[in-house]
Amino acid sequence: MTAATHPSLFPRVPETADAVLEGLDPEQREVALALRGPVCVLAGAGTGKTRAITHRIAYGVRAGVLPPASVLAVTFTNRAAGEMRGRLRQLGAGGVQARTFHSAALRQLQFFWPKAIGGELPRLLERKAQLVAEAAARCRIRLDRNELRDATSEIEWAKVTQTVPADYPAAVARSGRDAPRDPAELGQLYAMYEQLKGERTVIDFEDVLLLTVGILQDRHDIAEQIRRQYQHFVVDEYQDVSPLQQRLLELWLGERDSLCVVGDASQTIYSFTGATPDHLLDFRTRHPGATVVKLVRDYRSTPQVVHLANGLLNQARGRAADHRLELVSQRERGPEPVYTEYADEPAEAEGTARRVRDLIAAGVPAGDIAVLYRINAQSEIYEQALADAGVPYQLRGAERFFERQEVREAGAALRGAARFGANDSLLDGADDLPAQVRAVLSGQGWRSEPPAGSGAVRDRWESLAALARLADDFAAAHPGATLSDLVAELDERAAAQHAPTVQGVTLASLHAAKGLEWDAVFLVGLTDGMLPITYAKTDEQMEEERRLLYVGVTRARVHLTLSWSLSRSPGGRATRRPSRFLQGLRPGSGRTAGTVLGGAGGVERGGGPGPAGTAARRRPRGPVRCRVCGTTLTEAGAMKLLRCEDCPSDMDEGLYERLYAWRDERARALGQPAYCVFTEKTLMAIAERVPATGGELAVIAGVGARKLDRFGTEVLAICAGEEGAPGAEDD
């Protein structure tokens, strides 16, 4: 980690404007000093773009050039906006507005609606899928769950590209877009959806932008009022703006040019939402006198990771590729990327979990490790594998840190202790701030040692541990700080959604990982058909898939593992091939795939000696078929049960209840979440198949070699109906 991308958690607020510039590299400093006229920052992955633009804003504010209330910084996620607000506050520029496009537009819409339209703003529709389903029913269009999701996405695309229902079929043809259904039918569905919204007096998130644009276009007095308020604009991730967002930005700006945009065309991965890099690539055409600064010093990743990232883009084609940035790593050398081939998906998940566990044992914090995949449906098998390995994990997209129940309760307890601490016996003997915080957290049931396993118990512990670490950092940065000072800091962080780090391996899709980074990254499922995804047909779609892999590679600071499996299920035909994007990059890619190469970075074969390899060898060969209807199974949960989810179950209910009770008792004795013993799906599979021998138990998915050795005797005894089956006391 370097100061360029990982500033201290609680740095001292710079005393002067010039002090804001300290620690910036020459290009970042050039960005910070470019306070006049249009500015375009082309920033590669890991080059400190957020640092550059926040220091630019802070320097302008501290130098008296940019009044804080006149600056509006916009980005695309609440997390990114919260991080920007936190950094600006640390630099002494806390009065600057940093929001998402939708948040900024909604605030303006709420304020000006009574004046522009009259009455109250219609209710915001949080989730549109249900209304789309009702519109489909009215149109007599049958949609399954996946088709409903696709139709909803098409409506969103149409709206952000400012396409009305009647024009949708023509817009699809013009754009070369591969619509999931007949465009005329989708246009009819879109029109009915809009009609239903009108009947219910609701608006959706796209309407927030559309209505704001409409008001600003029609009411020049309101547009001028907003322009008087906001005179300077900064747009982060500019390669991801949609035509609708670009139109809103133009209306905010008016005839002025006080605009700074930051982006990287090589990280354009949201075209399905209407995002296009054209606005970034055409910026100098629209603003001939613009200051252009390129950031290519990569402070995030080792030279080995950067070399692979550059190699990926060197094979790219198209307009975005023509403007690619060649990154230059600023870090010490690290390990070579590791390429691993597995026989099947379960073996890949088990092998990944084993490597994750080894990294944690070697000292890499769980919170600095991520497993990234192409689609969310891939997560289940990795959740299971990590749980089986006893590794804590968190799914990206979970509830916000400060909204978690344990964090709210701890905040209330800290607030009470700050107010009445002198009379609180809990704080007796706690001489400094960290000790006081730990004493308060102990009253919430927190202990300094983590519980075994993962799940809700571990999640709660990690949340409170994050508060304890935050207290340590705050006390180190502010000697003499009190509990009241820390509570004020927590309140400010909650308002800015500037959360502390929570430990736990991150599971996320490549799209959700954008903007994040970890010490160790596992890119899994890298096969043709998954990355690039099967439905990527055109050259541009293929290039976006390549950029998606580039984003995944550049999330890694030090350790990078890329893996794939030759078949979906154990015993399946080995028909898969490694992603074509790795051709010429992975060692031996010109030879037979799977050759074991010596030295770091070679292609390894997964499922070797050891428990995982043993488990893989004992699985039945051939396709996994439903034992009820004979259909070939593909979903992880169905393969575990050896039947389709919809097929009737012959489960022994009494046996299932006995196994369930045994599992809970066993988990309590071990101090682990129940699913770390066996998941409910595994218990169902056992109760359906009633194994009589260790071999019959071993072939059930979810019963690895470690669990067979640890729990096999007990489970078989319960299946045999023996009273007093051995339990925790026999360990």
XYZ file of C-alpha atoms in Angstrom:
731
model
C 0.000 0.000 0.000
C 1.208 3.531 -0.668
C 0.227 6.976 0.426
C -1.010 7.637 -3.063
C -3.979 5.345 -2.730
C -4.264 4.461 0.953
C -4.188 7.625 3.064
C -4.155 7.282 6.824
C -7.588 6.701 8.279
C -7.450 9.888 10.357
C -4.888 12.237 8.761
C -4.518 15.668 10.238
C -6.452 18.332 8.356
C -3.912 20.279 6.240
C -3.262 23.665 7.794
C -2.924 25.563 4.500
C -3.959 25.257 0.867
C -0.389 24.409 -0.137
C -0.325 21.635 2.469
C -3.199 19.983 0.585
C -0.810 19.421 -2.335
C 1.786 17.586 -0.271
C 2.263 13.931 -1.204
C 0.752 14.200 -4.681
C 2.761 12.902 -7.619
C 3.455 15.338 -10.508
C 0.376 14.360 -12.543
C -1.961 14.343 -9.534
C -0.577 17.760 -8.578
C -1.285 19.005 -12.102
C -4.911 17.899 -11.684
C -5.174 19.659 -8.328
C -3.838 22.917 -9.748
C -6.112 22.897 -12.815
C -8.970 24.880 -11.276
C -10.073 26.878 -14.327
C -11.863 25.857 -17.499
C -12.773 22.326 -18.627
C -10.467 19.582 -17.319
C -10.333 15.953 -18.471
C -8.463 13.434 -16.317
C -7.750 10.100 -17.994
C -7.016 7.890 -15.001
C -6.006 4.241 -15.209
C -6.925 1.681 -12.571
C -5.127 2.199 -9.260
C -3.619 5.553 -10.225
C -5.171 7.549 -7.374
C -7.910 9.349 -9.311
C -10.142 9.862 -6.267
C -7.140 11.254 -4.397
C -6.398 13.619 -7.284
C -9.915 15.030 -7.670
C -10.628 15.333 -3.928
C -7.339 17.190 -3.460
C -8.253 19.386 -6.449
C -11.572 20.302 -4.829
C -9.982 20.784 -1.390
C -7.154 22.900 -2.760
C -9.622 25.082 -4.647
C -11.750 25.508 -1.510
C -8.805 26.199 0.801
C -7.267 28.630 -1.727
C -10.545 30.575 -1.929
C -11.075 29.808 -5.615
C -13.986 27.375 -5.180
C -16.644 28.341 -2.607
C -17.581 24.949 -1.050
C -21.340 25.451 -1.440
C -20.882 26.117 -5.168
C -19.241 22.749 -5.921
C -21.221 19.649 -6.887
C -19.268 16.404 -7.261
C -21.255 13.537 -8.782
C -20.491 9.852 -9.081
C -22.425 6.618 -9.574
C -22.727 4.780 -6.253
C -23.615 5.791 -2.718
C -20.419 4.101 -1.542
C -18.249 6.198 -3.872
C -20.099 9.394 -2.899
C -19.681 8.539 0.786
C -15.963 7.913 0.344
C -15.587 11.225 -1.478
C -17.410 13.113 1.287
C -15.205 11.446 3.887
C -12.002 12.399 2.095
C -13.138 15.976 1.532
C -13.975 16.308 5.216
C -10.496 15.053 6.142
C -9.008 17.683 3.822
C -10.989 20.520 5.373
C -13.574 20.829 2.567
C -16.594 19.377 4.327
C -19.119 21.828 2.853
C -18.850 20.400 -0.682
C -21.795 18.372 -1.995
C -20.782 14.884 -3.212
C -23.743 12.867 -4.481
C -24.848 10.343 -7.054
C -26.627 11.629 -10.156
C -29.902 10.235 -8.841
C -29.451 11.650 -5.346
C -28.646 15.139 -6.633
C -31.546 15.068 -9.103
C -34.026 13.746 -6.504
C -33.085 16.512 -4.077
C -33.688 19.148 -6.735
C -36.907 17.487 -7.880
C -38.321 17.389 -4.346
C -37.498 21.056 -3.810
C -38.795 22.420 -7.130
C -41.769 20.102 -7.804
C -44.343 22.244 -5.934
C -43.185 25.328 -7.847
C -42.857 23.671 -11.271
C -45.756 21.195 -11.221
C -47.732 21.754 -8.031
C -48.719 19.379 -5.254
C -46.521 16.666 -3.806
C -43.911 14.700 -5.729
C -45.305 11.230 -6.638
C -44.114 8.325 -4.525
C -40.824 6.762 -5.626
C -41.169 3.134 -6.758
C -38.348 1.257 -5.026
C -38.596 -1.915 -7.151
C -40.186 -1.919 -10.573
C -40.229 -5.693 -11.269
C -43.637 -6.238 -9.660
C -45.221 -3.487 -11.745
C -43.531 -4.839 -14.894
C -45.026 -8.262 -14.093
C -48.483 -6.705 -13.764
C -48.000 -4.868 -17.057
C -47.047 -8.159 -18.714
C -50.189 -9.808 -17.362
C -52.349 -7.015 -18.774
C -50.643 -7.438 -22.145
C -51.132 -11.230 -21.941
C -47.369 -11.729 -22.084
C -46.044 -14.646 -20.044
C -42.695 -14.013 -18.340
C -40.716 -16.357 -16.129
C -38.413 -14.901 -13.480
C -35.418 -14.481 -15.792
C -37.544 -13.006 -18.585
C -39.054 -10.553 -16.095
C -35.592 -9.391 -15.092
C -34.574 -8.977 -18.742
C -37.732 -7.027 -19.583
C -37.178 -4.731 -16.611
C -33.600 -4.072 -17.739
C -34.818 -3.251 -21.253
C -37.245 -0.676 -19.888
C -34.435 0.897 -17.857
C -32.188 1.017 -20.938
C -34.931 2.634 -23.015
C -35.494 5.335 -20.419
C -31.837 6.276 -19.850
C -31.382 6.512 -23.620
C -34.494 8.769 -23.694
C -36.448 6.337 -25.856
C -40.255 6.443 -25.583
C -42.293 3.188 -25.927
C -43.404 3.876 -29.497
C -39.780 4.360 -30.610
C -38.342 1.353 -28.757
C -38.358 -1.173 -31.696
C -36.631 1.327 -33.995
C -34.095 2.246 -31.285
C -33.207 -1.429 -30.808
C -32.653 -1.899 -34.522
C -30.622 1.309 -34.781
C -28.331 0.401 -31.875
C -27.816 -3.224 -32.901
C -29.018 -4.237 -29.454
C -29.950 -7.902 -28.982
C -33.389 -7.606 -27.362
C -34.428 -10.515 -25.109
C -37.892 -10.705 -26.790
C -39.647 -9.374 -29.859
C -39.047 -5.579 -29.751
C -42.660 -4.817 -30.693
C -43.856 -6.939 -27.777
C -41.405 -5.254 -25.385
C -42.501 -1.841 -26.645
C -46.107 -2.774 -25.818
C -45.032 -3.956 -22.350
C -43.064 -0.729 -21.798
C -46.104 1.376 -22.737
C -48.358 -0.555 -20.333
C -45.779 -0.163 -17.542
C -45.801 3.605 -18.033
C -49.605 3.590 -18.012
C -49.714 1.666 -14.734
C -47.281 4.122 -13.147
C -49.593 6.947 -14.087
C -52.596 5.136 -12.640
C -50.761 4.492 -9.345
C -49.176 7.997 -9.222
C -45.659 6.604 -8.791
C -42.320 7.294 -10.464
C -39.229 5.123 -10.843
C -35.538 5.973 -10.534
C -35.166 6.754 -14.231
C -38.101 9.156 -13.952
C -36.160 11.116 -11.341
C -33.611 12.045 -14.003
C -36.179 12.423 -16.796
C -38.433 14.717 -14.771
C -35.516 16.831 -13.568
C -34.328 17.220 -17.166
C -37.845 18.120 -18.250
C -38.230 20.808 -15.572
C -34.821 22.334 -16.297
C -35.578 22.440 -20.033
C -39.018 24.003 -19.601
C -38.426 26.321 -16.652
C -35.461 28.583 -17.321
C -36.022 30.379 -14.014
C -35.510 27.124 -12.087
C -32.502 26.186 -14.226
C -30.919 29.579 -13.487
C -31.587 29.177 -9.767
C -29.710 25.844 -9.750
C -26.872 27.328 -11.820
C -26.492 30.157 -9.322
C -26.212 27.551 -6.560
C -23.790 25.182 -8.319
C -21.088 26.787 -10.441
C -18.367 24.134 -10.444
C -18.878 20.460 -11.343
C -16.763 17.334 -10.944
C -17.888 14.035 -12.509
C -16.198 10.795 -11.447
C -16.344 7.599 -13.582
C -17.293 9.734 -16.573
C -16.971 6.729 -18.919
C -20.171 5.373 -17.336
C -22.527 8.297 -17.996
C -25.684 7.568 -19.983
C -27.145 9.964 -22.548
C -29.765 11.003 -19.968
C -27.151 11.785 -17.320
C -25.088 13.706 -19.870
C -28.152 15.790 -20.758
C -28.763 16.563 -17.089
C -25.119 17.592 -16.661
C -25.373 19.929 -19.662
C -28.474 21.561 -18.159
C -26.700 22.031 -14.830
C -23.748 23.652 -16.596
C -25.590 25.944 -18.985
C -23.104 27.991 -20.995
C -20.316 27.634 -18.439
C -17.263 25.371 -18.697
C -16.212 24.925 -15.053
C -16.238 21.147 -15.389
C -13.735 18.456 -14.411
C -14.379 14.894 -15.610
C -12.456 11.774 -14.628
C -12.618 8.410 -16.333
C -11.015 5.469 -18.103
C -12.542 4.121 -21.313
C -10.937 0.737 -20.580
C -13.214 0.366 -17.563
C -16.504 0.859 -19.412
C -18.508 -2.201 -18.310
C -22.073 -0.928 -17.927
C -23.243 -0.467 -21.511
C -26.313 -2.612 -20.718
C -27.515 0.297 -18.563
C -26.978 2.804 -21.377
C -23.477 3.867 -20.298
C -21.125 4.882 -23.080
C -17.483 6.089 -23.110
C -18.230 8.366 -26.055
C -18.774 11.387 -23.826
C -15.297 10.892 -22.317
C -13.617 10.164 -25.652
C -15.308 13.175 -27.311
C -14.583 15.575 -24.450
C -11.693 17.303 -26.205
C -13.801 17.670 -29.359
C -16.575 19.409 -27.405
C -14.050 21.411 -25.360
C -11.050 22.144 -27.652
C -9.272 24.192 -24.984
C -9.577 21.566 -22.248
C -6.705 20.682 -19.950
C -6.034 16.933 -20.308
C -4.025 15.031 -17.693
C -3.172 11.323 -17.855
C -2.634 9.318 -14.666
C -0.708 6.090 -15.370
C 1.336 5.545 -12.202
C -0.321 2.482 -10.662
C 0.009 2.555 -6.864
C -2.328 -0.367 -6.289
C -0.897 -3.426 -8.007
C 2.463 -5.150 -8.277
C 4.367 -5.123 -11.588
C 3.239 -8.715 -12.199
C -0.448 -7.817 -11.939
C 0.020 -4.645 -13.989
C 1.871 -6.596 -16.694
C -1.086 -8.956 -17.070
C -3.555 -6.044 -17.128
C -1.571 -4.256 -19.840
C -1.334 -7.516 -21.799
C -5.117 -7.879 -21.755
C -5.628 -4.395 -23.189
C -2.897 -4.857 -25.788
C -5.131 -7.480 -27.417
C -8.204 -5.218 -27.330
C -9.806 -3.654 -30.382
C -12.170 -0.757 -30.975
C -12.381 2.911 -30.084
C -11.952 2.478 -26.332
C -8.887 0.309 -26.947
C -7.363 3.035 -29.105
C -7.356 5.282 -26.023
C -6.045 2.700 -23.539
C -3.578 3.762 -20.886
C -0.338 1.815 -20.354
C -0.025 1.476 -16.575
C 3.334 1.671 -14.793
C 3.466 -0.051 -11.403
C 4.993 1.912 -8.530
C 5.168 -1.095 -6.193
C 7.808 -3.664 -5.356
C 7.770 -6.943 -7.241
C 5.330 -9.583 -6.047
C 4.266 -13.127 -6.894
C 3.320 -14.048 -10.432
C -0.386 -14.558 -11.188
C -1.412 -18.194 -10.704
C -3.491 -20.026 -13.319
C -5.342 -23.157 -12.146
C -7.406 -25.670 -14.078
C -9.958 -27.911 -12.321
C -11.938 -30.936 -13.422
C -15.334 -29.474 -12.424
C -17.000 -26.535 -10.672
C -17.240 -28.120 -7.185
C -13.519 -28.942 -7.349
C -12.800 -25.343 -8.393
C -14.813 -23.984 -5.465
C -13.160 -26.340 -2.978
C -9.691 -25.558 -4.342
C -10.371 -21.816 -4.156
C -11.593 -22.089 -0.567
C -8.506 -24.086 0.349
C -6.195 -21.433 -1.135
C -8.140 -18.680 0.628
C -7.729 -20.511 3.933
C -3.986 -20.871 3.279
C -3.635 -17.138 2.598
C -5.434 -16.295 5.841
C -3.173 -18.710 7.704
C -0.183 -16.948 6.114
C -1.336 -13.615 7.546
C -3.492 -12.053 4.813
C -6.609 -10.598 6.536
C -9.876 -12.149 5.344
C -11.171 -8.650 4.559
C -8.342 -8.208 2.041
C -9.378 -11.236 -0.035
C -12.074 -11.428 -2.725
C -13.579 -14.131 -4.930
C -14.987 -12.561 -8.093
C -17.242 -14.190 -10.697
C -19.116 -13.199 -13.853
C -22.721 -13.697 -12.676
C -24.324 -13.804 -9.237
C -25.632 -17.337 -9.797
C -22.041 -18.556 -9.377
C -21.861 -17.430 -5.747
C -23.744 -20.301 -4.102
C -21.099 -22.953 -4.654
C -18.374 -20.617 -3.302
C -20.463 -19.697 -0.269
C -20.782 -23.419 0.467
C -17.080 -24.110 -0.087
C -15.961 -21.236 2.160
C -18.436 -22.265 4.867
C -17.166 -25.851 4.654
C -13.609 -24.536 5.057
C -14.599 -22.432 8.075
C -13.756 -19.169 6.289
C -15.845 -16.058 7.092
C -17.259 -14.279 4.045
C -19.548 -11.422 3.118
C -21.626 -11.001 -0.020
C -21.097 -7.694 -1.762
C -24.331 -5.695 -1.687
C -25.308 -6.538 1.900
C -26.898 -3.858 4.099
C -24.873 -0.755 4.870
C -22.549 -0.856 7.863
C -24.217 1.874 9.914
C -27.668 0.340 9.302
C -26.752 -3.004 10.898
C -28.601 -3.685 14.125
C -25.479 -4.425 16.169
C -23.835 -1.198 14.958
C -26.905 0.875 15.853
C -27.057 -0.752 19.308
C -23.334 -0.207 19.880
C -23.670 3.425 18.783
C -26.472 3.968 21.286
C -24.394 2.349 24.027
C -21.348 4.504 23.200
C -23.539 7.616 23.152
C -24.932 6.740 26.600
C -21.459 6.055 27.985
C -20.199 9.377 26.617
C -23.025 11.183 28.399
C -23.091 9.305 31.697
C -19.690 7.597 31.717
C -18.621 9.069 35.050
C -21.365 7.052 36.746
C -20.910 3.880 34.669
C -19.125 1.075 36.541
C -18.464 -0.584 33.191
C -15.797 2.053 32.508
C -14.001 1.596 35.827
C -10.343 0.959 35.107
C -10.637 1.934 31.435
C -8.002 4.647 31.245
C -7.929 5.523 27.555
C -10.370 5.794 24.675
C -9.728 2.352 23.105
C -10.148 0.675 26.504
C -13.380 2.590 27.120
C -14.778 1.566 23.756
C -13.886 -2.081 24.334
C -15.521 -1.923 27.760
C -18.736 -0.581 26.225
C -18.647 -3.195 23.454
C -18.119 -5.947 26.018
C -21.430 -4.860 27.502
C -22.920 -5.667 24.072
C -21.552 -9.205 24.288
C -18.388 -8.578 22.263
C -15.132 -10.357 23.111
C -11.643 -9.697 21.824
C -11.282 -13.213 20.366
C -13.413 -13.998 17.293
C -15.921 -16.860 17.335
C -15.151 -19.916 15.237
C -16.673 -20.249 11.796
C -18.785 -17.725 9.935
C -22.406 -16.696 9.602
C -24.486 -14.223 11.624
C -22.457 -14.672 14.830
C -19.203 -13.921 13.034
C -20.771 -11.020 11.099
C -21.875 -9.410 14.382
C -18.423 -9.863 15.889
C -16.737 -8.362 12.812
C -18.994 -5.285 12.901
C -18.121 -4.555 16.538
C -14.452 -5.358 15.948
C -14.456 -2.727 13.173
C -15.662 -0.148 15.722
C -12.893 -1.197 18.136
C -10.241 -0.785 15.421
C -11.725 2.568 14.475
C -11.329 3.700 18.111
C -7.658 2.655 18.030
C -6.987 4.683 14.867
C -8.967 7.682 16.116
C -7.115 7.758 19.447
C -3.745 7.489 17.699
C -4.602 10.406 15.417
C -6.220 12.531 18.173
C -4.356 12.139 21.483
C -6.600 13.063 24.377
C -9.817 12.416 22.416
C -12.866 11.482 24.484
C -15.794 9.151 23.950
C -17.858 12.190 22.972
C -15.338 13.012 20.246
C -15.520 9.462 18.905
C -19.339 9.507 18.952
C -19.279 12.739 16.925
C -16.899 11.100 14.456
C -19.220 8.092 14.125
C -22.193 10.381 13.521
C -20.323 12.188 10.737
C -19.232 8.886 9.200
C -22.786 7.533 9.327
C -24.082 10.647 7.573
C -21.407 10.242 4.887
C -21.758 6.420 4.743
C -17.994 6.304 5.377
C -17.828 2.857 6.971
C -14.812 1.238 8.634
C -13.408 -2.006 7.264
C -15.208 -5.249 8.146
C -13.205 -8.483 8.033
C -14.488 -11.360 5.892
C -13.709 -12.660 2.406
C -15.738 -10.734 -0.189
C -17.853 -12.638 -2.703
C -18.917 -10.379 -5.567
C -19.666 -10.235 -9.261
C -17.112 -8.479 -11.444
C -19.593 -5.650 -12.023
C -20.088 -5.166 -8.267
C -16.316 -5.180 -7.674
C -15.759 -2.034 -9.745
C -14.081 0.650 -7.644
C -12.859 -1.782 -4.972
C -9.508 -3.475 -4.325
C -8.042 -6.291 -2.251
C -4.602 -7.756 -1.453
C -5.659 -11.090 -2.948
C -8.181 -11.670 -5.740
C -9.485 -14.974 -7.101
C -11.059 -14.689 -10.564
C -13.086 -17.874 -10.973
C -15.102 -19.546 -13.722
C -12.954 -18.111 -16.533
C -14.259 -20.229 -19.394
C -15.531 -19.385 -22.846
C -19.282 -19.056 -22.452
C -18.940 -17.454 -19.033
C -16.270 -14.838 -19.775
C -16.952 -13.872 -22.481
C -20.565 -14.637 -21.650
C -22.478 -16.726 -24.184
C -24.754 -13.915 -25.339
C -21.860 -11.573 -26.202
C -22.064 -11.691 -30.003
C -20.895 -8.407 -31.511
C -17.327 -7.125 -31.514
C -18.234 -4.373 -29.063
C -19.939 -6.827 -26.701
C -16.852 -9.031 -26.799
C -14.612 -6.067 -26.037
C -16.759 -5.118 -23.068
C -16.334 -8.659 -21.734
C -12.561 -8.225 -22.087
C -12.782 -4.936 -20.184
C -14.734 -6.730 -17.462
C -11.846 -9.165 -17.003
C -9.444 -6.196 -17.003
C -11.429 -4.633 -14.164
C -11.206 -7.925 -12.265
C -7.444 -8.210 -12.736
C -6.828 -4.634 -11.619
C -8.696 -5.194 -8.323
C -5.686 -7.200 -7.040
C -2.860 -5.546 -5.145
C -0.504 -8.513 -4.699
C -1.957 -12.008 -5.122
C -3.945 -12.887 -8.243
C -5.347 -16.320 -9.068
C -7.249 -17.089 -12.272
C -9.087 -20.404 -12.534
C -11.506 -22.383 -14.665
C -13.092 -25.838 -14.711
C -13.414 -28.234 -17.632
C -16.961 -29.397 -16.797
C -19.886 -28.100 -14.782
C -20.520 -31.158 -12.620
C -18.422 -34.069 -11.338
C -18.036 -36.696 -13.998
C -19.249 -34.404 -16.768
C -17.581 -34.235 -20.175
C -14.542 -31.977 -20.229
C -15.812 -29.764 -23.054
C -15.009 -26.358 -21.613
C -12.020 -24.247 -22.581
C -10.229 -21.460 -20.724
C -11.361 -17.957 -21.627
C -10.062 -16.843 -25.004
C -8.941 -13.615 -23.332
C -6.178 -15.574 -21.582
C -4.766 -16.891 -24.851
C -1.158 -15.789 -25.183
C -1.114 -14.471 -21.609
C -1.241 -17.578 -19.433
C 1.937 -19.658 -19.547
C 1.602 -22.586 -21.904
C -1.510 -21.227 -23.612
C 0.072 -22.204 -26.921
C 0.334 -25.796 -25.710
C -2.227 -28.301 -24.495
C -4.400 -26.717 -21.810
C -3.758 -28.060 -18.355
C -0.057 -28.843 -18.781
C 1.676 -28.528 -15.427
C 4.336 -25.859 -15.733
C 7.180 -25.284 -13.324
C 7.691 -22.017 -11.504
C 5.358 -19.270 -10.423
C 2.519 -18.374 -12.715
C 2.230 -21.788 -14.313
C -1.043 -23.538 -15.077
C -1.772 -25.854 -12.174
C -4.171 -28.772 -12.015
C -6.698 -28.460 -9.200
C -8.027 -31.339 -7.126
C -4.630 -32.914 -6.391
C -3.617 -34.893 -3.292
C -5.386 -34.108 -0.078
C -9.026 -33.989 1.047
C -10.311 -32.010 -1.929
C -8.607 -34.286 -4.409
C -9.922 -37.331 -2.598
C -13.444 -35.935 -2.635
C -13.216 -35.253 -6.341
C -12.036 -38.796 -7.100
C -14.818 -40.495 -5.183
C -17.656 -38.630 -6.898
C -19.691 -40.688 -9.369
C -18.679 -40.277 -12.994
C -21.020 -39.212 -15.766
C -23.636 -36.404 -15.905
C -25.540 -35.689 -12.702
C -29.186 -36.551 -13.378
C -32.373 -36.091 -11.378
C -33.178 -39.406 -9.680
C -36.919 -38.665 -10.102
C -37.338 -37.478 -13.690
C -33.893 -38.138 -15.193
C -33.226 -34.522 -16.266
C -29.545 -33.489 -16.323
C -28.963 -31.240 -13.324
C -26.980 -28.000 -13.545
C -27.826 -25.970 -10.431
C -25.644 -26.526 -7.352
C -28.592 -27.003 -4.972
C -30.286 -29.518 -7.263
C -27.053 -31.455 -7.757
C -26.704 -31.696 -4.000
C -30.193 -33.223 -3.680
C -29.801 -35.297 -6.883
C -33.226 -34.111 -7.995
C -34.886 -31.091 -9.551
C -36.075 -28.545 -7.021
C -39.651 -29.049 -8.293
C -39.581 -32.855 -8.254
C -41.282 -34.563 -5.287
C -39.113 -35.359 -2.272
C -39.036 -38.715 -0.515
C -37.273 -37.262 2.500
C -37.574 -39.037 5.862
C -39.053 -36.141 7.863
C -38.268 -37.768 11.214
C -34.657 -38.362 10.224
C -34.354 -34.776 8.999
C -35.620 -33.448 12.351
C -33.127 -35.645 14.237
C -30.266 -34.504 12.004
C -31.356 -30.873 12.394
C -31.407 -31.118 16.199
C -28.037 -32.896 16.209
C -26.511 -30.239 13.960
C -27.651 -27.376 16.209
C -26.327 -29.106 19.322
C -23.037 -29.878 17.574
C -22.662 -26.283 16.367
C -23.242 -24.903 19.861
C -20.604 -27.253 21.274
C -18.125 -26.141 18.609
C -19.012 -22.455 18.929
C -19.755 -22.223 15.193
C -22.767 -21.197 13.096
C -24.945 -24.232 12.367
C -24.307 -24.219 8.626
C -20.582 -24.676 9.247
C -21.441 -28.201 10.422
C -23.808 -28.956 7.502
C -26.102 -26.713 5.486
C -29.823 -27.436 5.508
C -29.588 -28.565 1.857
C -26.978 -31.153 2.867
C -29.178 -32.359 5.736
C -32.072 -32.709 3.285
C -29.886 -34.720 0.901
C -28.829 -37.037 3.747
C -32.439 -37.470 4.918
C -33.548 -38.282 1.374
C -30.817 -40.828 0.640
C -30.369 -42.317 4.178
C -26.772 -43.510 3.703
C -25.781 -46.715 5.468
C -22.029 -46.618 4.845
C -19.268 -44.071 4.756
C -18.999 -44.461 1.002
C -22.694 -43.672 0.517
C -22.370 -40.623 2.759
C -19.186 -39.438 1.036
C -20.797 -39.037 -2.390
C -23.348 -36.521 -1.075
C -22.284 -33.015 -2.116
C -21.409 -30.933 0.936
C -19.841 -33.888 2.772
C -16.144 -33.337 2.162
C -13.333 -35.512 3.477
C -12.856 -33.302 6.540
C -16.529 -33.457 7.521
C -16.697 -37.166 6.770
C -13.844 -37.778 9.197
C -15.283 -35.446 11.813
C -19.006 -36.163 11.702
C -19.447 -39.300 9.598
C -19.793 -41.785 12.477
C -22.414 -39.639 14.201
C -24.457 -39.037 11.050
C -24.466 -42.717 10.093
C -25.543 -43.636 13.627
C -28.458 -41.192 13.416
C -29.411 -42.546 9.973
C -29.361 -46.072 11.430
C -31.787 -44.974 14.144
C -29.374 -45.681 16.973
C -30.241 -44.105 20.303
C -27.611 -41.980 22.014
C -25.654 -41.341 18.840
C -22.146 -40.076 19.598
C -21.899 -36.325 20.017
C -19.613 -33.489 21.001
C -18.529 -35.155 24.233
C -16.751 -37.838 22.186
C -14.402 -35.361 20.442
